Amino acid sequence: MGNPFIRRLEGDGPLPGEHRRALEALTARPQAFGPREDVVRGGDELRTANVVMSGWACRYKILPDGRRQIVALFLPGDLCDPYVPLLGAVDRALGTLTAAAVAKVPAQALRALMAEGAGFAEALWGQAHAAVEIQREWAVSVGRRSALERIAHLFCEVAARLAAVGLSDGAECEMPLTQSDLADTLGLSTVHVNRVLQELRASGLIELRNRRLALHDPAALADIAMFDPAYLRRRGS
Amino acid sequence: MGNPFIRRLEGDGPLPGEHRRALEALTARPQAFGPREDVVRGGDELRTANVVMSGWACRYKILPDGRRQIVALFLPGDLCDPYVPLLGAVDRALGTLTAAAVAKVPAQALRALMAEGAGFAEALWGQAHAAVEIQREWAVSVGRRSALERIAHLFCEVAARLAAVGLSDGAECEMPLTQSDLADTLGLSTVHVNRVLQELRASGLIELRNRRLALHDPAALADIAMFDPAYLRRRGS
DNA sequence: CGATAGGTTGAGTCGCATCAACCGGGGTGG
DNA sequence: CCACCCCGGTTGATGCGACTCAACCTATCG
């Protein structure tokens, strides 16, 4: 299966062998987490960069009155904190959704790699940029798409992102989020998520069972969602 | 009044004099835009970094069916594209909201400054990080806050951000967005924005006239909005 | 002085939330 | 081995927040 982190970083171009080996070593001993565990609590200092090696995680915020919003989803290979150069930056809570292996890479080590050559720094900028683009597309979803469109869009996005690390063929993938996780991601209620999912199932567009998602007609789904994968790709360098 | 870009960059710590002078020179001749003009069209290549020197701008996306969502607001001093190291990265449309002066800084020049010392790179990372944090808080707003809370939250945020560049005392500031801009920012309809604004006015919390906003009771407003300014501040280096 | 952009108001509707049950399966403990 | 529980999912009834449509008002500007 290889190292998903390296696969992601090399999405834009190969890394020098030494870097690859260094990263391999740095992520060799990930820490195991159960489902629904906090990796970093909100407000914690940040001296280590978290890389999801397997499983799913998310950043979330809980409002004083208990409402929860998941603001980012991290899939295998994702670097949760690309803002490595910033010592002590505070961040939101980071928690697992499924059981997960998370490599805690000392920020210092990444900083050293950055200092060694522009290539690695560029790869980190690339990760950061990708994260914002996803974030912005979520803003579009939650702000302007209907519940049906939102769910369809998220499924398209997740399938595409998983495909980028070899965990999907674009038509089938893991989907371990509970309906209530989905609700907190998309700004909906669980009940409504449930009903919309049934609608999607009834129309034959998707199948979702046992934490696995099948897109029976990806094109039609993308159409409903107004999903344009451009924002997930990086051009050029 | 000084250079708002430099003021922002120095929010985390002073820059060496040479850098400051270089940036001063790079932003000395901003380009003038009218209100509602596109600075960068969606999908354009990016070879230049845009810095808002005066006026307001935003990044937005228009869905195929015409719905618009503003995904980021840029106030004076904001670097719209911190992802400078990435040549040719595509981005969403960038447009002005008011008349604005936008400095088009060659990406190459910023890259040169980064190469010169870690300090400047760190400042850029800081800008990028700040942008994501704002972005995530928007996700929370649109996903989980009511219309009243959302509007209150945006006003708190804007006042705080403007205060950071000396354009507000925290209780009064510019607010040049039309109700329809607000709607597209917050994922609401214009009509509803209008009604909620009246509610806020009636309760004596704010005054909004002639593109100026006065927060009569910032604490109460922050309370309604569940506004916690922590995400706008950066802790120590 | 007409045109236009922004704002205001009212009526009617709908998407989604809320509340409240209930179901089914897998794990646990007696 | 069964009873129980709990979690995730499902279903129905009801209500509200926000949207849509449509008109009208007001200030600004050529």
Coordinates of C-alpha atoms (C1' of nucleotides) in Angstrom, one line a residue:
Chain A
M1 CA 0.0 0.0 0.0
G2 CA 2.9 2.3 0.6
N3 CA 3.0 5.4 2.6
P4 CA -0.1 7.5 2.0
F5 CA 1.6 10.7 3.2
I6 CA 4.4 10.4 0.7
R7 CA 1.9 9.6 -2.0
R8 CA 0.0 12.8 -1.3
L9 CA 3.2 14.9 -1.2
E10 CA 4.2 13.4 -4.5
G11 CA 0.9 14.3 -6.0
D12 CA 2.6 17.3 -7.5
G13 CA 6.0 15.9 -8.3
P14 CA 8.5 13.3 -6.9
L15 CA 10.5 14.1 -3.9
P16 CA 14.2 13.4 -3.7
G17 CA 15.0 10.0 -2.4
E18 CA 16.6 11.2 0.8
H19 CA 13.5 13.2 1.7
R20 CA 11.3 10.3 1.0
R21 CA 13.4 8.1 3.2
A22 CA 13.4 10.8 5.9
L23 CA 9.6 11.1 5.8
E24 CA 9.3 7.3 5.8
A25 CA 11.3 7.2 9.0
L26 CA 9.4 10.0 10.6
T27 CA 6.0 8.4 10.0
A28 CA 7.2 4.8 10.7
R29 CA 5.7 4.6 14.2
P30 CA 2.3 6.2 14.1
Q31 CA 0.3 6.4 17.3
A32 CA -2.9 4.3 17.4
F33 CA -6.2 6.0 18.3
G34 CA -9.6 4.6 18.8
P35 CA -12.7 6.0 17.2
R36 CA -13.9 9.3 18.6
E37 CA -10.8 10.1 20.4
D38 CA -9.2 13.5 20.6
V39 CA -5.7 13.7 19.1
V40 CA -5.3 17.4 20.0
R41 CA -7.7 19.2 22.2
G42 CA -8.8 22.7 21.2
G43 CA -6.4 25.3 22.4
D44 CA -3.4 23.0 22.8
E45 CA -0.1 24.1 21.8
L46 CA 1.2 22.7 18.6
R47 CA 4.7 21.3 18.6
T48 CA 4.1 18.3 16.5
A49 CA 2.5 17.9 13.1
N50 CA -0.1 15.2 12.8
V51 CA -0.3 13.0 9.8
V52 CA -3.1 10.6 9.4
M53 CA -1.7 7.3 8.2
S54 CA -4.9 5.3 8.3
G55 CA -8.4 5.9 9.4
W56 CA -10.3 9.2 9.3
A57 CA -10.0 12.3 11.5
C58 CA -11.4 15.7 11.6
R59 CA -11.1 19.2 13.0
Y60 CA -14.2 20.4 14.8
K61 CA -15.5 23.1 16.9
I62 CA -18.2 22.8 19.6
L63 CA -20.1 26.0 20.4
P64 CA -20.8 26.9 24.0
D65 CA -24.3 25.5 23.7
G66 CA -23.2 22.2 22.3
R67 CA -23.7 22.5 18.6
R68 CA -20.9 20.9 16.8
Q69 CA -19.4 21.7 13.4
I70 CA -16.8 19.6 11.7
V71 CA -14.7 22.0 9.7
A72 CA -12.3 19.6 8.0
L73 CA -12.0 16.0 7.2
F74 CA -8.7 14.2 7.2
L75 CA -8.2 11.1 5.2
P76 CA -5.2 8.8 5.1
G77 CA -2.1 10.7 3.9
D78 CA -3.4 14.1 5.1
L79 CA -1.2 16.3 7.1
C80 CA -3.5 17.9 9.6
D81 CA -1.3 20.9 10.3
P82 CA 0.6 22.2 7.4
Y83 CA 1.4 25.4 9.3
V84 CA 4.5 23.8 10.7
P85 CA 6.7 26.8 10.6
L86 CA 4.6 28.4 13.2
L87 CA 5.6 27.4 16.6
G88 CA 2.9 27.4 19.2
A89 CA 0.0 28.2 16.9
V90 CA -3.3 27.3 18.5
D91 CA -5.7 25.3 16.5
R92 CA -9.1 23.8 16.8
A93 CA -9.7 20.4 18.3
L94 CA -8.5 17.5 16.2
G95 CA -10.2 14.2 16.7
T96 CA -10.5 10.8 15.1
L97 CA -13.7 9.6 13.6
T98 CA -12.7 6.0 13.1
A99 CA -9.9 4.1 14.7
A100 CA -6.8 5.7 13.2
A101 CA -3.1 5.7 13.1
V102 CA -1.7 9.2 13.4
A103 CA 2.0 9.9 13.0
K104 CA 3.2 12.7 15.3
V105 CA 6.0 14.3 13.4
P106 CA 8.1 16.7 15.4
A107 CA 7.7 20.1 13.8
Q108 CA 11.4 20.6 14.0
A109 CA 12.1 17.7 11.7
L110 CA 9.8 19.1 9.0
R111 CA 11.3 22.5 9.4
A112 CA 14.8 21.0 8.9
L113 CA 13.5 19.4 5.7
M114 CA 12.1 22.7 4.5
A115 CA 15.4 24.4 5.1
E116 CA 17.2 21.8 3.0
G117 CA 15.6 22.8 -0.3
A118 CA 12.7 24.6 -1.7
G119 CA 11.1 21.4 -3.0
F120 CA 9.8 20.2 0.3
A121 CA 8.6 23.6 1.4
E122 CA 6.7 23.8 -1.9
A123 CA 5.1 20.5 -1.2
L124 CA 3.9 21.8 2.2
W125 CA 2.5 24.9 0.6
G126 CA 0.8 22.7 -1.8
Q127 CA -0.9 20.7 1.1
A128 CA -1.9 23.9 2.8
H129 CA -3.3 25.3 -0.4
A130 CA -5.3 22.2 -1.1
A131 CA -6.8 22.3 2.4
V132 CA -8.0 25.9 1.9
E133 CA -9.5 25.1 -1.4
I134 CA -11.5 22.3 0.1
Q135 CA -12.4 24.5 3.0
R136 CA -13.7 27.1 0.6
E137 CA -15.7 24.7 -1.4
W138 CA -17.3 23.6 1.9
A139 CA -18.3 27.2 2.4
V140 CA -20.0 27.1 -0.9
S141 CA -21.8 23.9 -0.1
V142 CA -23.1 24.9 3.3
G143 CA -23.9 28.4 2.2
R144 CA -25.5 27.8 -1.1
R145 CA -26.3 24.2 -1.8
S146 CA -29.4 22.3 -0.7
A147 CA -29.1 19.3 1.6
L148 CA -29.2 16.9 -1.3
E149 CA -26.6 18.8 -3.2
R150 CA -24.4 19.0 -0.2
I151 CA -24.4 15.3 0.5
A152 CA -23.8 14.5 -3.1
H153 CA -21.0 17.0 -3.2
L154 CA -19.3 15.6 -0.1
F155 CA -19.5 12.1 -1.5
C156 CA -17.9 13.2 -4.8
E157 CA -15.2 15.0 -2.9
V158 CA -14.4 12.1 -0.6
A159 CA -14.3 9.6 -3.5
A160 CA -12.0 11.9 -5.4
R161 CA -9.7 12.5 -2.5
L162 CA -9.5 8.8 -1.6
A163 CA -8.8 8.1 -5.2
A164 CA -5.8 10.4 -5.1
V165 CA -4.2 8.1 -2.5
G166 CA -5.2 4.9 -4.1
L167 CA -8.0 4.1 -1.7
S168 CA -10.8 4.4 -4.3
D169 CA -11.4 3.8 -7.9
G170 CA -13.7 6.8 -8.0
A171 CA -16.8 4.7 -7.8
E172 CA -16.5 3.0 -4.5
C173 CA -14.8 3.8 -1.2
E174 CA -14.9 3.8 2.5
M175 CA -17.5 6.0 4.1
P176 CA -17.2 5.5 7.9
L177 CA -19.0 8.6 9.0
T178 CA -22.2 8.1 10.9
Q179 CA -25.2 10.1 9.8
S180 CA -24.7 12.4 12.8
D181 CA -21.1 13.0 11.7
L182 CA -22.3 13.8 8.3
A183 CA -24.9 16.2 9.8
D184 CA -22.2 18.0 11.7
T185 CA -20.0 18.2 8.7
L186 CA -22.7 19.5 6.4
G187 CA -24.6 21.8 8.8
L188 CA -27.7 19.6 8.8
S189 CA -29.7 17.6 11.3
T190 CA -29.2 13.8 11.5
V191 CA -32.8 13.2 10.7
H192 CA -32.6 15.2 7.6
V193 CA -29.4 13.5 6.5
N194 CA -31.1 10.2 6.9
R195 CA -34.0 11.2 4.7
V196 CA -31.8 12.6 2.0
L197 CA -29.7 9.5 2.0
Q198 CA -32.8 7.4 1.5
E199 CA -33.7 9.6 -1.4
L200 CA -30.3 9.1 -3.0
R201 CA -30.5 5.4 -2.4
A202 CA -34.0 5.2 -3.8
S203 CA -33.0 7.0 -7.0
G204 CA -30.3 4.4 -7.4
L205 CA -27.5 6.9 -7.4
I206 CA -25.6 5.5 -4.4
E207 CA -25.4 2.6 -2.1
L208 CA -24.2 3.1 1.5
R209 CA -24.0 0.1 3.7
N210 CA -21.6 -1.1 6.3
R211 CA -19.5 2.0 6.1
R212 CA -18.9 1.5 2.4
L213 CA -20.1 3.9 -0.3
A214 CA -20.8 3.0 -3.9
L215 CA -21.4 5.7 -6.4
H216 CA -23.5 4.0 -9.1
D217 CA -23.6 6.9 -11.4
P218 CA -20.7 9.3 -10.5
A219 CA -21.5 11.6 -13.4
A220 CA -25.1 12.1 -12.4
L221 CA -24.1 12.6 -8.8
A222 CA -21.5 15.2 -9.8
D223 CA -24.1 16.9 -11.8
I224 CA -26.6 17.1 -8.9
A225 CA -23.8 18.4 -6.7
M226 CA -22.4 20.8 -9.2
F227 CA -19.1 19.1 -8.4
D228 CA -16.2 20.4 -10.3
P229 CA -13.0 18.6 -9.3
A230 CA -10.8 21.4 -10.5
Y231 CA -10.3 22.7 -7.0
L232 CA -8.8 19.4 -5.9
R233 CA -6.2 19.3 -8.5
R234 CA -3.0 21.4 -8.6
R235 CA -1.7 22.6 -11.9
G236 CA 1.7 23.0 -12.9
S237 CA 4.6 24.1 -10.7
Chain B
M1 CA -1.7 55.7 8.1
G2 CA 1.3 53.7 6.9
N3 CA 1.3 50.6 4.8
P4 CA -1.4 48.3 6.0
F5 CA 0.3 45.2 4.4
I6 CA 3.4 45.7 6.5
R7 CA 1.3 46.4 9.5
R8 CA -0.4 43.1 9.1
L9 CA 2.8 41.2 8.5
E10 CA 4.3 42.8 11.6
G11 CA 1.4 41.7 13.7
D12 CA 3.5 38.8 14.8
G13 CA 6.8 40.5 15.1
P14 CA 8.8 43.2 13.4
L15 CA 10.5 42.7 10.1
P16 CA 14.0 43.6 9.3
G17 CA 14.3 47.1 7.9
E18 CA 15.4 46.0 4.5
H19 CA 12.4 43.7 4.1
R20 CA 10.1 46.4 5.2
R21 CA 11.7 48.7 2.6
A22 CA 11.5 46.1 -0.1
L23 CA 7.8 45.5 0.6
E24 CA 7.2 49.2 0.7
A25 CA 8.6 49.5 -2.7
L26 CA 6.7 46.5 -4.0
T27 CA 3.4 47.8 -2.9
A28 CA 4.1 51.5 -3.8
R29 CA 2.1 51.5 -7.0
P30 CA -1.2 49.7 -6.4
Q31 CA -3.6 49.3 -9.2
A32 CA -6.9 51.1 -8.9
F33 CA -10.1 49.2 -9.2
G34 CA -13.7 50.3 -9.1
P35 CA -16.4 48.6 -7.0
R36 CA -17.5 45.2 -8.2
E37 CA -14.6 44.6 -10.6
D38 CA -12.8 41.4 -11.0
V39 CA -9.2 41.5 -10.0
V40 CA -8.6 37.9 -11.1
R41 CA -11.1 35.8 -12.9
G42 CA -11.8 32.3 -11.7
G43 CA -9.3 29.8 -13.3
D44 CA -6.7 32.4 -14.1
E45 CA -3.1 31.5 -13.7
L46 CA -1.5 33.1 -10.7
R47 CA 1.9 34.8 -11.2
T48 CA 1.3 37.7 -9.0
A49 CA 0.2 38.1 -5.5
N50 CA -2.6 40.5 -4.8
V51 CA -2.4 42.8 -1.8
V52 CA -5.4 44.9 -0.9
M53 CA -4.0 48.3 0.1
S54 CA -7.3 50.0 0.5
G55 CA -11.0 49.1 0.0
W56 CA -12.5 45.7 0.3
A57 CA -12.3 42.7 -1.9
C58 CA -13.5 39.1 -1.8
R59 CA -13.1 35.7 -3.2
Y60 CA -16.3 34.2 -4.5
K61 CA -17.7 31.4 -6.5
I62 CA -20.7 31.4 -8.7
L63 CA -22.5 28.1 -9.2
P64 CA -23.7 27.1 -12.7
D65 CA -27.2 28.2 -11.8
G66 CA -26.2 31.6 -10.6
R67 CA -26.1 31.3 -6.9
R68 CA -23.1 33.2 -5.5
Q69 CA -21.1 32.5 -2.4
I70 CA -18.4 34.8 -1.1
V71 CA -15.8 32.5 0.5
A72 CA -13.4 35.1 1.8
L73 CA -13.3 38.8 2.6
F74 CA -10.2 40.8 2.1
L75 CA -9.7 44.0 4.1
P76 CA -6.9 46.5 3.7
G77 CA -3.5 44.9 4.3
D78 CA -4.7 41.4 3.4
L79 CA -2.6 39.3 1.1
C80 CA -5.2 37.5 -1.0
D81 CA -2.9 34.8 -2.2
P82 CA -0.4 33.7 0.4
Y83 CA 0.4 30.5 -1.6
V84 CA 3.0 32.4 -3.4
P85 CA 5.5 29.6 -3.7
L86 CA 3.1 27.7 -6.0
L87 CA 3.6 28.8 -9.5
G88 CA 0.5 28.6 -11.6
A89 CA -1.9 27.5 -8.9
V90 CA -5.5 28.2 -9.9
D91 CA -7.7 30.1 -7.6
R92 CA -11.3 31.2 -7.4
A93 CA -12.4 34.5 -8.7
L94 CA -11.2 37.6 -6.8
G95 CA -13.2 40.7 -7.1
T96 CA -13.5 44.0 -5.4
L97 CA -16.5 45.0 -3.4
T98 CA -15.8 48.7 -3.0
A99 CA -13.4 50.8 -5.0
A100 CA -10.0 49.5 -4.0
A101 CA -6.3 49.8 -4.6
V102 CA -4.7 46.4 -5.1
A103 CA -0.9 46.0 -5.3
K104 CA 0.1 43.3 -7.8
V105 CA 3.3 41.9 -6.3
P106 CA 5.3 39.6 -8.6
A107 CA 5.4 36.2 -7.0
Q108 CA 9.1 36.1 -7.8
A109 CA 9.8 39.0 -5.6
L110 CA 8.1 37.5 -2.6
R111 CA 9.9 34.2 -3.3
A112 CA 13.2 36.0 -3.2
L113 CA 12.3 37.5 0.1
M114 CA 11.4 34.1 1.5
A115 CA 14.7 32.7 0.4
E116 CA 16.6 35.4 2.2
G117 CA 15.6 34.4 5.6
A118 CA 13.1 32.3 7.5
G119 CA 11.5 35.4 9.1
F120 CA 9.6 36.4 6.0
A121 CA 8.5 32.9 5.1
E122 CA 7.2 32.6 8.6
A123 CA 5.2 35.8 8.2
L124 CA 3.7 34.4 5.0
W125 CA 2.8 31.2 6.8
G126 CA 1.2 33.3 9.4
Q127 CA -1.0 35.0 6.9
A128 CA -2.0 31.7 5.4
H129 CA -2.8 30.3 8.7
A130 CA -4.9 33.3 9.8
A131 CA -6.9 33.0 6.6
V132 CA -7.7 29.3 7.2
E133 CA -8.8 30.0 10.7
I134 CA -11.2 32.6 9.5
Q135 CA -12.4 30.3 6.8
R136 CA -13.1 27.6 9.4
E137 CA -14.9 29.9 11.6
W138 CA -17.1 30.8 8.7
A139 CA -17.8 27.1 8.2
V140 CA -19.0 27.1 11.8
S141 CA -21.1 30.1 11.3
V142 CA -22.8 29.0 8.1
G143 CA -23.2 25.5 9.3
R144 CA -24.4 26.0 12.9
R145 CA -25.3 29.6 13.6
S146 CA -28.7 31.2 13.1
A147 CA -29.0 34.2 10.8
L148 CA -28.9 36.6 13.7
E149 CA -25.8 34.9 15.2
R150 CA -24.1 34.8 11.8
I151 CA -24.5 38.5 11.1
A152 CA -23.5 39.4 14.6
H153 CA -20.4 37.2 14.3
L154 CA -19.4 38.7 11.0
F155 CA -19.6 42.2 12.4
C156 CA -17.5 41.2 15.4
E157 CA -14.9 39.6 13.1
V158 CA -14.7 42.5 10.7
A159 CA -14.4 45.0 13.5
A160 CA -11.6 43.0 15.1
R161 CA -9.8 42.5 11.8
L162 CA -10.0 46.2 11.0
A163 CA -8.8 47.1 14.5
A164 CA -5.7 45.0 13.8
V165 CA -4.7 47.3 11.0
G166 CA -5.8 50.5 12.8
L167 CA -9.0 51.0 10.9
S168 CA -11.3 50.6 13.8
D169 CA -11.4 51.2 17.5
G170 CA -13.3 48.0 18.0
A171 CA -16.7 49.7 18.2
E172 CA -17.0 51.5 14.9
C173 CA -15.8 50.8 11.4
E174 CA -16.5 50.7 7.8
M175 CA -19.1 48.3 6.6
P176 CA -19.4 48.8 2.8
L177 CA -21.1 45.6 2.0
T178 CA -24.5 45.8 0.6
Q179 CA -27.2 43.6 2.1
S180 CA -26.9 41.4 -0.9
D181 CA -23.1 41.0 -0.4
L182 CA -23.8 40.1 3.2
A183 CA -26.4 37.6 2.1
D184 CA -23.9 35.9 -0.3
T185 CA -21.3 35.9 2.4
L186 CA -23.4 34.4 5.1
G187 CA -25.5 32.0 3.0
L188 CA -28.7 33.9 3.5
S189 CA -31.2 35.8 1.3
T190 CA -31.1 39.5 1.0
V191 CA -34.6 39.8 2.4
H192 CA -33.7 37.9 5.5
V193 CA -30.5 39.9 6.0
N194 CA -32.6 43.0 5.9
R195 CA -35.0 41.8 8.5
V196 CA -32.3 40.6 10.9
L197 CA -30.4 43.9 10.5
Q198 CA -33.6 45.7 11.6
E199 CA -33.8 43.4 14.5
L200 CA -30.3 44.2 15.5
R201 CA -30.9 47.9 15.1
A202 CA -34.2 47.8 17.0
S203 CA -32.5 46.1 19.9
G204 CA -30.0 49.0 20.0
L205 CA -27.0 46.7 19.5
I206 CA -25.8 48.2 16.3
E207 CA -26.1 51.1 14.0
L208 CA -25.5 50.7 10.3
R209 CA -25.9 53.7 8.0
N210 CA -24.0 55.1 5.1
R211 CA -21.7 52.1 5.0
R212 CA -20.6 52.7 8.5
L213 CA -21.1 50.2 11.3
A214 CA -21.3 51.1 15.0
L215 CA -21.3 48.4 17.6
H216 CA -23.1 49.9 20.6
D217 CA -22.5 47.0 22.8
P218 CA -19.7 44.9 21.5
A219 CA -19.8 42.5 24.4
A220 CA -23.5 41.8 24.0
L221 CA -23.0 41.3 20.3
A222 CA -20.1 38.9 20.9
D223 CA -22.2 37.1 23.3
I224 CA -25.0 36.6 20.8
A225 CA -22.6 35.6 18.1
M226 CA -20.6 33.3 20.4
F227 CA -17.6 35.2 19.1
D228 CA -14.3 34.1 20.6
P229 CA -11.5 36.3 19.1
A230 CA -8.9 33.7 19.9
Y231 CA -8.9 32.4 16.3
L232 CA -7.9 35.8 15.0
R233 CA -4.8 36.1 17.2
R234 CA -1.6 34.3 16.8
R235 CA 0.3 33.2 19.8
G236 CA 4.0 33.7 20.0
S237 CA 6.5 32.5 17.5
Chain C
dC1 C1' -36.3 63.8 -14.5
dG2 C1' -36.1 59.1 -15.6
dA3 C1' -33.2 55.3 -14.5
dT4 C1' -31.0 52.4 -11.5
dA5 C1' -29.1 50.4 -7.2
dG6 C1' -30.0 49.5 -2.6
dG7 C1' -33.2 48.9 0.8
dT8 C1' -37.9 47.8 2.9
dT9 C1' -42.2 45.5 3.5
dG10 C1' -45.9 41.9 3.2
dA11 C1' -47.8 37.3 1.9
dG12 C1' -47.3 32.7 1.2
dT13 C1' -44.4 28.6 1.1
dC14 C1' -41.0 25.1 1.9
dG15 C1' -36.8 23.0 3.5
dC16 C1' -35.1 21.6 7.3
dA17 C1' -35.2 21.4 12.4
dT18 C1' -37.2 19.5 16.5
dC19 C1' -39.4 16.2 19.3
dA20 C1' -40.5 11.7 20.1
dA21 C1' -40.9 7.0 19.2
dC22 C1' -39.2 2.8 17.6
dC23 C1' -36.2 -0.7 15.4
dG24 C1' -32.2 -3.8 14.8
dG25 C1' -27.7 -5.5 15.7
dG26 C1' -23.5 -6.2 18.3
dG27 C1' -21.4 -6.2 22.6
dT28 C1' -21.6 -7.1 27.6
dG29 C1' -22.5 -9.0 31.9
dG30 C1' -25.1 -11.8 34.8
Chain D
dC1 C1' -26.9 -18.4 26.8
dC2 C1' -30.0 -15.1 27.2
dA3 C1' -31.3 -10.3 28.8
dC4 C1' -30.1 -6.1 28.4
dC5 C1' -28.3 -2.0 26.7
dC6 C1' -26.6 1.3 23.7
dC7 C1' -25.7 3.2 19.4
dG8 C1' -26.8 4.1 14.9
dG9 C1' -30.4 4.3 11.9
dT10 C1' -35.5 5.0 10.7
dT11 C1' -40.0 7.0 10.8
dG12 C1' -43.9 10.3 11.7
dA13 C1' -45.8 14.7 13.4
dT14 C1' -45.3 19.3 13.9
dG15 C1' -43.3 23.9 13.8
dC16 C1' -40.2 27.5 12.6
dG17 C1' -36.6 30.0 10.2
dA18 C1' -35.5 31.4 6.2
dC19 C1' -36.7 31.6 1.1
dT20 C1' -39.4 33.3 -2.8
dC21 C1' -42.1 36.4 -5.1
dA22 C1' -43.6 40.8 -5.7
dA23 C1' -44.3 45.3 -4.9
dC24 C1' -42.8 49.8 -3.3
dC25 C1' -39.8 53.3 -1.4
dT26 C1' -35.7 56.3 -1.5
dA27 C1' -31.4 58.3 -2.7
dT28 C1' -28.1 59.1 -6.1
dC29 C1' -26.7 60.2 -10.6
dG30 C1' -26.3 61.1 -15.4

